[in-house]
Amino acid sequence: MYSYDMTLSQKVFLAQFDAIKKIASEESCVIVGRCADYVLRDNPNVVNVFICAPMEDKIKRVIDYYGIKPEKAASYIVKKDKKRKGYYNFYTDMDWGKASNYDLCINSRIGIEGCVDTIVDYTKRRFNLE
């Protein structure tokens, strides 16, 4: 199925690519990350969303959610975002976080419920579901 001269990372990406396409073809779903916007770019029934946050909000989140020490939180976030950006940019030849790559970009400063409401409202309007 996959070439022997591919790296393990490339094989994993292609396996994820296939899994994302399969799941999206069978049912409604929410896929976070894994370049799903790129994988499903030709699917007309997809809403691609990028959610960003100010650094101070990210720091609070990783401290509260992951239990990271406050003095290590900022460097943890920078490393994670750098890895995400590198992965996305490498496999898609697109720019991670660039607004024109997404249908909707939301600043999570409006809270989780605000983000959910915004995505639901956009989706209803886009697909004339009201």
Tab-separated table of C-alpha atoms in Angstrom:
chain	number	residue	atom	x	y	z
A	1	MET	CA	0.000	0.000	0.000
A	2	TYR	CA	2.765	2.472	0.923
A	3	SER	CA	6.205	2.669	-0.640
A	4	TYR	CA	9.146	1.089	1.182
A	5	ASP	CA	11.267	4.211	0.696
A	6	MET	CA	8.859	6.374	2.713
A	7	THR	CA	9.734	7.459	6.230
A	8	LEU	CA	7.625	6.227	9.110
A	9	SER	CA	6.251	9.769	9.523
A	10	GLN	CA	5.133	9.817	5.893
A	11	LYS	CA	3.466	6.424	6.257
A	12	VAL	CA	1.661	7.585	9.401
A	13	PHE	CA	0.495	10.753	7.644
A	14	LEU	CA	-0.887	8.759	4.713
A	15	ALA	CA	-2.642	6.329	7.069
A	16	GLN	CA	-4.227	9.296	8.863
A	17	PHE	CA	-5.093	10.831	5.486
A	18	ASP	CA	-6.933	7.641	4.491
A	19	ALA	CA	-8.684	7.338	7.874
A	20	ILE	CA	-9.876	10.967	7.779
A	21	LYS	CA	-11.248	10.570	4.246
A	22	LYS	CA	-12.996	7.318	5.183
A	23	ILE	CA	-14.613	8.701	8.344
A	24	ALA	CA	-15.741	11.901	6.595
A	25	SER	CA	-17.270	9.904	3.739
A	26	GLU	CA	-19.315	7.750	6.127
A	27	GLU	CA	-20.715	10.191	8.687
A	28	SER	CA	-20.754	13.704	10.077
A	29	CYS	CA	-17.736	14.289	12.254
A	30	VAL	CA	-15.438	16.813	13.882
A	31	ILE	CA	-11.745	16.279	13.257
A	32	VAL	CA	-9.257	18.342	15.210
A	33	GLY	CA	-5.868	18.844	13.606
A	34	ARG	CA	-4.031	16.250	11.527
A	35	CYS	CA	-4.243	18.533	8.464
A	36	ALA	CA	-7.877	17.508	8.046
A	37	ASP	CA	-8.679	20.795	6.306
A	38	TYR	CA	-6.138	19.885	3.639
A	39	VAL	CA	-7.186	16.241	3.446
A	40	LEU	CA	-10.845	17.225	2.941
A	41	ARG	CA	-10.206	20.319	0.813
A	42	ASP	CA	-12.233	18.963	-2.117
A	43	ASN	CA	-15.229	17.995	0.015
A	44	PRO	CA	-17.946	20.662	-0.386
A	45	ASN	CA	-19.591	19.678	2.908
A	46	VAL	CA	-16.664	20.644	5.128
A	47	VAL	CA	-16.288	23.663	7.387
A	48	ASN	CA	-12.646	24.399	8.178
A	49	VAL	CA	-12.129	26.322	11.407
A	50	PHE	CA	-8.964	27.704	12.985
A	51	ILE	CA	-9.190	28.691	16.629
A	52	CYS	CA	-6.509	30.954	18.039
A	53	ALA	CA	-5.962	32.492	21.454
A	54	PRO	CA	-3.859	35.204	23.054
A	55	MET	CA	-0.735	33.840	24.763
A	56	GLU	CA	-2.019	34.691	28.242
A	57	ASP	CA	-5.148	32.599	27.590
A	58	LYS	CA	-3.050	29.715	26.247
A	59	ILE	CA	-0.854	29.836	29.343
A	60	LYS	CA	-3.857	29.676	31.665
A	61	ARG	CA	-5.299	26.776	29.674
A	62	VAL	CA	-2.159	24.604	29.745
A	63	ILE	CA	-1.675	25.286	33.451
A	64	ASP	CA	-5.296	24.396	34.272
A	65	TYR	CA	-5.810	21.570	31.771
A	66	TYR	CA	-2.400	19.866	31.648
A	67	GLY	CA	-1.014	20.854	35.029
A	68	ILE	CA	2.073	22.466	33.529
A	69	LYS	CA	4.039	24.665	35.896
A	70	PRO	CA	3.502	28.379	35.237
A	71	GLU	CA	7.191	29.027	34.597
A	72	LYS	CA	7.251	26.343	31.875
A	73	ALA	CA	3.893	27.066	30.258
A	74	ALA	CA	4.986	29.675	27.696
A	75	SER	CA	7.904	27.606	26.391
A	76	TYR	CA	5.651	24.526	26.235
A	77	ILE	CA	3.147	26.448	24.101
A	78	VAL	CA	5.813	27.870	21.794
A	79	LYS	CA	7.255	24.376	21.218
A	80	LYS	CA	3.821	22.837	20.594
A	81	ASP	CA	2.796	25.585	18.171
A	82	LYS	CA	6.137	25.296	16.362
A	83	LYS	CA	5.599	21.541	15.943
A	84	ARG	CA	2.025	22.059	14.736
A	85	LYS	CA	3.116	24.701	12.264
A	86	GLY	CA	6.020	22.606	10.975
A	87	TYR	CA	3.844	19.512	10.540
A	88	TYR	CA	1.064	21.412	8.803
A	89	ASN	CA	3.350	23.429	6.541
A	90	PHE	CA	5.397	20.346	5.573
A	91	TYR	CA	2.481	18.105	4.654
A	92	THR	CA	0.238	20.710	3.054
A	93	ASP	CA	2.548	23.329	1.493
A	94	MET	CA	0.192	25.835	3.126
A	95	ASP	CA	0.639	28.184	6.088
A	96	TRP	CA	-0.728	27.022	9.449
A	97	GLY	CA	-3.012	29.643	10.936
A	98	LYS	CA	-3.308	31.735	7.763
A	99	ALA	CA	-6.909	32.960	7.693
A	100	SER	CA	-7.390	32.419	3.953
A	101	ASN	CA	-6.850	28.665	4.432
A	102	TYR	CA	-9.975	28.349	6.583
A	103	ASP	CA	-13.678	29.086	6.316
A	104	LEU	CA	-13.717	30.571	9.781
A	105	CYS	CA	-11.064	31.849	12.209
A	106	ILE	CA	-12.119	32.435	15.793
A	107	ASN	CA	-10.313	33.949	18.748
A	108	SER	CA	-11.147	31.751	21.729
A	109	ARG	CA	-11.238	34.822	23.928
A	110	ILE	CA	-15.016	34.537	23.433
A	111	GLY	CA	-14.951	31.277	25.424
A	112	ILE	CA	-15.658	27.692	24.465
A	113	GLU	CA	-19.422	28.225	24.254
A	114	GLY	CA	-18.883	31.360	22.177
A	115	CYS	CA	-16.694	29.392	19.769
A	116	VAL	CA	-19.260	26.592	19.544
A	117	ASP	CA	-22.111	29.039	18.944
A	118	THR	CA	-20.107	30.830	16.239
A	119	ILE	CA	-19.282	27.578	14.440
A	120	VAL	CA	-22.877	26.324	14.650
A	121	ASP	CA	-24.260	29.655	13.403
A	122	TYR	CA	-21.789	29.764	10.506
A	123	THR	CA	-22.542	26.161	9.551
A	124	LYS	CA	-26.312	26.748	9.592
A	125	ARG	CA	-25.954	29.827	7.401
A	126	ARG	CA	-23.494	28.236	5.000
A	127	PHE	CA	-25.614	25.162	4.403
A	128	ASN	CA	-29.010	26.915	4.701
A	129	LEU	CA	-30.054	24.775	7.651
A	130	GLU	CA	-32.392	27.286	9.301
